[in-house]
Coordinates of C-alpha atoms in Angstrom, one line a residue:
X1 CA 18.1 26.9 -48.7
X2 CA 15.1 28.7 -51.2
X3 CA 12.7 26.6 -53.3
X4 CA 15.1 26.1 -56.3
X5 CA 17.8 24.8 -54.8
X6 CA 15.2 21.8 -52.8
X7 CA 14.4 20.9 -56.4
X8 CA 18.3 19.5 -57.4
X9 CA 18.7 16.1 -56.5
X10 CA 22.6 16.7 -56.1
X11 CA 21.1 19.1 -53.2
X12 CA 18.8 16.8 -51.5
X13 CA 21.4 14.4 -51.4
X14 CA 23.9 16.4 -49.5
X15 CA 20.8 16.6 -46.6
X16 CA 21.2 13.6 -44.1
X17 CA 18.1 12.8 -42.6
X18 CA 18.5 12.5 -38.9
X19 CA 15.7 10.6 -36.9
X20 CA 14.0 11.9 -33.3
X21 CA 14.8 8.3 -31.9
X22 CA 18.7 9.1 -33.3
X23 CA 19.2 12.2 -31.6
X24 CA 22.0 12.5 -28.8
X25 CA 22.4 15.0 -26.5
X26 CA 25.3 17.4 -27.2
X27 CA 25.7 16.8 -31.2
X28 CA 25.0 19.3 -33.8
X29 CA 22.1 18.5 -36.2
X30 CA 21.4 19.6 -40.0
X31 CA 18.6 18.0 -41.2
X32 CA 14.7 17.9 -42.1
X33 CA 11.2 18.0 -39.4
X34 CA 7.9 19.1 -39.9
X35 CA 6.7 21.9 -37.3
X36 CA 3.8 20.5 -35.7
X37 CA 3.5 23.4 -33.6
X38 CA 4.4 27.0 -33.3
X39 CA 4.2 29.2 -30.5
X40 CA 5.8 32.5 -29.0
X41 CA 6.5 32.7 -25.4
X42 CA 8.8 34.7 -22.9
X43 CA 11.5 33.4 -21.1
X44 CA 11.4 34.6 -17.1
X45 CA 13.7 37.6 -18.1
X46 CA 10.9 38.9 -20.9
X47 CA 13.1 37.8 -23.3
X48 CA 10.8 36.2 -26.4
X49 CA 11.5 32.6 -27.7
X50 CA 9.9 30.6 -30.3
X51 CA 8.4 26.9 -28.9
X52 CA 8.5 24.7 -31.6
X53 CA 7.4 20.6 -31.7
X54 CA 9.4 18.8 -34.6
X55 CA 8.5 15.7 -36.0
X56 CA 9.3 12.5 -37.7
X57 CA 7.8 9.1 -38.5
X58 CA 9.7 8.1 -34.8
X59 CA 8.7 10.5 -33.1
X60 CA 8.5 14.3 -31.8
X61 CA 11.1 16.5 -30.4
X62 CA 11.1 20.2 -28.2
X63 CA 12.4 22.6 -30.3
X64 CA 13.7 26.3 -28.9
X65 CA 14.4 29.6 -31.3
X66 CA 16.0 32.5 -29.1
X67 CA 17.9 34.4 -31.7
X68 CA 16.3 36.4 -34.6
X69 CA 12.7 35.4 -33.1
X70 CA 10.5 37.9 -35.2
X71 CA 12.3 36.5 -38.4
X72 CA 11.9 32.9 -37.7
X73 CA 8.3 33.2 -36.7
X74 CA 7.2 35.3 -40.2
X75 CA 9.4 32.6 -42.2
X76 CA 7.0 29.4 -41.3
X77 CA 4.1 28.5 -40.4
X78 CA 3.0 25.3 -38.5
X79 CA 3.0 22.5 -40.8
X80 CA 5.6 23.5 -42.6
X81 CA 8.8 21.3 -43.8
X82 CA 12.0 23.0 -42.1
X83 CA 15.3 22.7 -43.0
X84 CA 17.4 23.5 -39.3
X85 CA 20.6 24.0 -38.0
X86 CA 21.1 23.3 -34.1
X87 CA 22.3 21.7 -31.2
X88 CA 20.7 18.8 -29.3
X89 CA 20.5 19.2 -25.6
X90 CA 18.4 18.4 -22.7
X91 CA 15.7 20.5 -20.5
X92 CA 14.0 19.1 -17.3
X93 CA 15.2 15.5 -18.9
X94 CA 13.5 16.0 -22.0
X95 CA 15.3 16.2 -25.3
X96 CA 15.5 19.3 -26.5
X97 CA 17.1 20.7 -29.9
X98 CA 18.3 24.7 -30.1
X99 CA 17.7 25.9 -33.5
X100 CA 20.3 28.5 -34.6
X101 CA 19.4 28.6 -38.3
X102 CA 16.1 27.6 -40.2
X103 CA 14.4 27.8 -44.0
X104 CA 11.2 26.6 -45.3
X105 CA 11.1 23.7 -47.6
X106 CA 9.0 23.2 -50.8
X107 CA 6.8 20.3 -49.4
X108 CA 6.7 19.2 -53.2
X109 CA 9.3 16.6 -53.5
X110 CA 8.9 15.6 -49.8
X111 CA 7.4 12.3 -48.4
X112 CA 4.4 13.1 -46.2
X113 CA 4.6 9.4 -44.7
X114 CA 8.3 10.4 -43.2
X115 CA 7.2 13.1 -41.2
X116 CA 3.7 11.7 -39.8
X117 CA 4.4 10.1 -36.3
X118 CA 1.4 8.0 -35.1
X119 CA 2.0 7.2 -31.3
X120 CA 1.7 3.8 -30.0
X121 CA -1.9 2.8 -28.4
X122 CA -1.2 2.3 -24.9
X123 CA -2.1 -1.0 -23.7
X124 CA -3.1 -0.3 -20.2
X125 CA -6.9 0.3 -21.2
X126 CA -7.3 -3.1 -22.5
X127 CA -5.4 -4.5 -19.3
X128 CA -7.7 -2.5 -17.6
X129 CA -11.1 -4.3 -19.6
X130 CA -9.3 -7.3 -19.4
X131 CA -9.4 -7.1 -15.1
X132 CA -13.3 -5.9 -15.3
X133 CA -14.1 -8.9 -16.8
X134 CA -11.8 -11.1 -14.6
X135 CA -12.3 -10.4 -10.7
X136 CA -9.3 -10.1 -9.0
X137 CA -8.2 -12.5 -5.8
X138 CA -5.6 -11.7 -3.6
X139 CA -3.7 -14.5 -5.1
X140 CA -3.8 -13.3 -8.5
X141 CA -1.6 -10.1 -7.7
X142 CA 0.4 -11.5 -4.9
X143 CA 2.1 -15.0 -5.0
X144 CA 3.4 -14.9 -1.7
X145 CA -0.1 -14.9 0.2
X146 CA -1.1 -18.0 -1.7
X147 CA 2.4 -19.3 -0.4
X148 CA 1.2 -18.7 3.3
X149 CA -2.2 -19.7 2.8
X150 CA -0.8 -23.0 1.7
X151 CA 1.5 -23.2 4.8
X152 CA -1.2 -22.3 7.0
X153 CA -3.6 -24.9 5.4
X154 CA -0.8 -27.8 5.9
X155 CA -0.3 -26.8 9.6
X156 CA -4.2 -27.2 10.2
X157 CA -4.1 -30.6 8.9
X158 CA -2.3 -31.3 12.7
X159 CA -4.9 -32.3 15.2
X160 CA -2.8 -30.9 18.2
X161 CA -2.4 -27.2 16.1
X162 CA -5.8 -27.7 15.1
X163 CA -7.0 -27.9 18.4
X164 CA -5.2 -24.7 20.0
X165 CA -6.0 -22.4 17.5
X166 CA -9.7 -23.4 17.7
X167 CA -9.2 -22.6 21.5
X168 CA -7.7 -19.5 20.7
X169 CA -10.3 -18.5 18.6
X170 CA -13.2 -19.3 21.2
X171 CA -11.2 -17.7 23.6
X172 CA -10.8 -14.2 21.2
X173 CA -14.5 -14.5 20.7
X174 CA -15.5 -14.3 24.0
X175 CA -13.2 -11.4 25.4
X176 CA -15.0 -9.8 22.4
X177 CA -18.6 -10.5 23.7
X178 CA -17.3 -9.4 26.9
X179 CA -16.0 -5.9 26.0
X180 CA -19.3 -5.5 23.5
X181 CA -21.2 -6.5 26.6
X182 CA -19.4 -4.0 29.3
X183 CA -19.5 -1.0 26.4
X184 CA -23.3 -1.4 26.1
X185 CA -23.7 -1.4 29.6
X186 CA -21.6 1.7 30.5
X187 CA -19.0 -0.7 32.5
X188 CA -15.0 -0.4 32.8
X189 CA -13.8 -2.4 29.9
X190 CA -11.8 -5.1 31.1
X191 CA -8.1 -4.6 30.2
X192 CA -6.6 -6.5 27.3
X193 CA -5.5 -10.7 28.0
X194 CA -7.2 -10.2 31.2
X195 CA -9.4 -13.4 31.9
X196 CA -13.3 -13.4 33.2
X197 CA -13.9 -12.2 36.7
X198 CA -14.3 -15.5 39.1
X199 CA -15.6 -15.3 42.2
X200 CA -13.5 -17.3 45.0
X201 CA -15.6 -19.4 46.7
X202 CA -14.3 -21.5 50.2
X203 CA -12.8 -24.7 49.6
X204 CA -14.1 -27.5 51.6
X205 CA -11.1 -28.8 54.2
X206 CA -9.6 -31.6 53.3
X207 CA -10.3 -34.9 55.4
X208 CA -7.1 -35.0 57.0
X209 CA -7.3 -31.0 58.0
X210 CA -11.2 -31.6 59.2
X211 CA -10.1 -34.8 61.6
X212 CA -7.2 -33.2 62.8
X213 CA -9.5 -30.3 63.7
X214 CA -11.9 -32.4 65.3
X215 CA -9.3 -34.1 67.3
X216 CA -7.7 -30.5 68.5
X217 CA -11.6 -29.8 69.6
X218 CA -11.7 -32.9 71.4
X219 CA -9.2 -32.7 73.7
X220 CA -10.5 -29.0 74.9
X221 CA -12.5 -29.3 78.0
X222 CA -16.0 -28.4 77.3
X223 CA -17.4 -25.1 78.7
X224 CA -20.3 -25.3 80.6
X225 CA -23.2 -22.9 79.8
X226 CA -24.1 -21.1 83.3
X227 CA -27.7 -20.4 84.0
X228 CA -28.3 -17.1 85.2
X229 CA -30.7 -18.2 87.9
X230 CA -28.3 -20.4 89.9
X231 CA -26.2 -19.3 92.6
X232 CA -22.8 -18.1 91.8
X233 CA -20.3 -20.8 90.9
X234 CA -22.7 -23.6 90.1
X235 CA -22.8 -24.4 86.4
X236 CA -24.3 -27.4 84.4
X237 CA -21.7 -29.7 83.7
X238 CA -21.7 -31.9 80.4
X239 CA -23.3 -35.3 80.6
X240 CA -20.8 -37.4 80.4
X241 CA -19.0 -35.3 83.0
X242 CA -22.0 -36.6 85.5
X243 CA -21.9 -40.2 84.6
X244 CA -18.0 -40.7 83.9
X245 CA -17.1 -43.2 81.5
X246 CA -18.6 -46.5 81.7
X247 CA -20.8 -45.3 84.7
X248 CA -24.8 -45.5 84.1
X249 CA -26.9 -42.6 85.2
X250 CA -28.1 -44.2 87.8
X251 CA -24.7 -45.6 89.1
X252 CA -22.6 -44.1 91.7
X253 CA -22.9 -42.8 95.5

């Protein structure tokens, strides 16, 4: 389209503006965009093409010119308004227009505001600033942690459970202390779950067992100790064996 043709309202009305936000893959388009970027590139096979960024007030879309690259490159510059015919597709999941034909338009009758895109400001920096001002707690990001904490506190209200946990903590602290001492002294570490070493002490005999032992010993005849200076066969006898039961030391024959 020539510059003279763009000044005639009847021709301008026949151009239907398709905005970036309304592009659909697979459709053919004939509309106006502003070329905010133009670069020459080469494919893997070494074939040259034009890489464009096409813009209007609703967004930006990539454009590619694969045919008549030399003529298209000389027909416009970055910042020009283009009337183009092409097909909408996708490349690596991103919308793209393959341009079959393009013409540079006279910018005079065009409203620049229709082709100025301002990207929305991301809210992420503001959110990070708010988090920096307010210290985070585990409960803020993990509601489940808060619920678990409340349940544990509720369990501690029961005296038996509180006593059991206290005993468990004492046991764990003692085991940790033993392992630290063993490591510092170079001794072998105690096996996990092993309790402290307890030396076995001889238990005193029970009274009934002691009485039975004494009774058994009493039934046995006492063995007299023999004096080596006495003749063979002569030995001392216990005193009670000499006097007999109920007799005095001076009684007898």
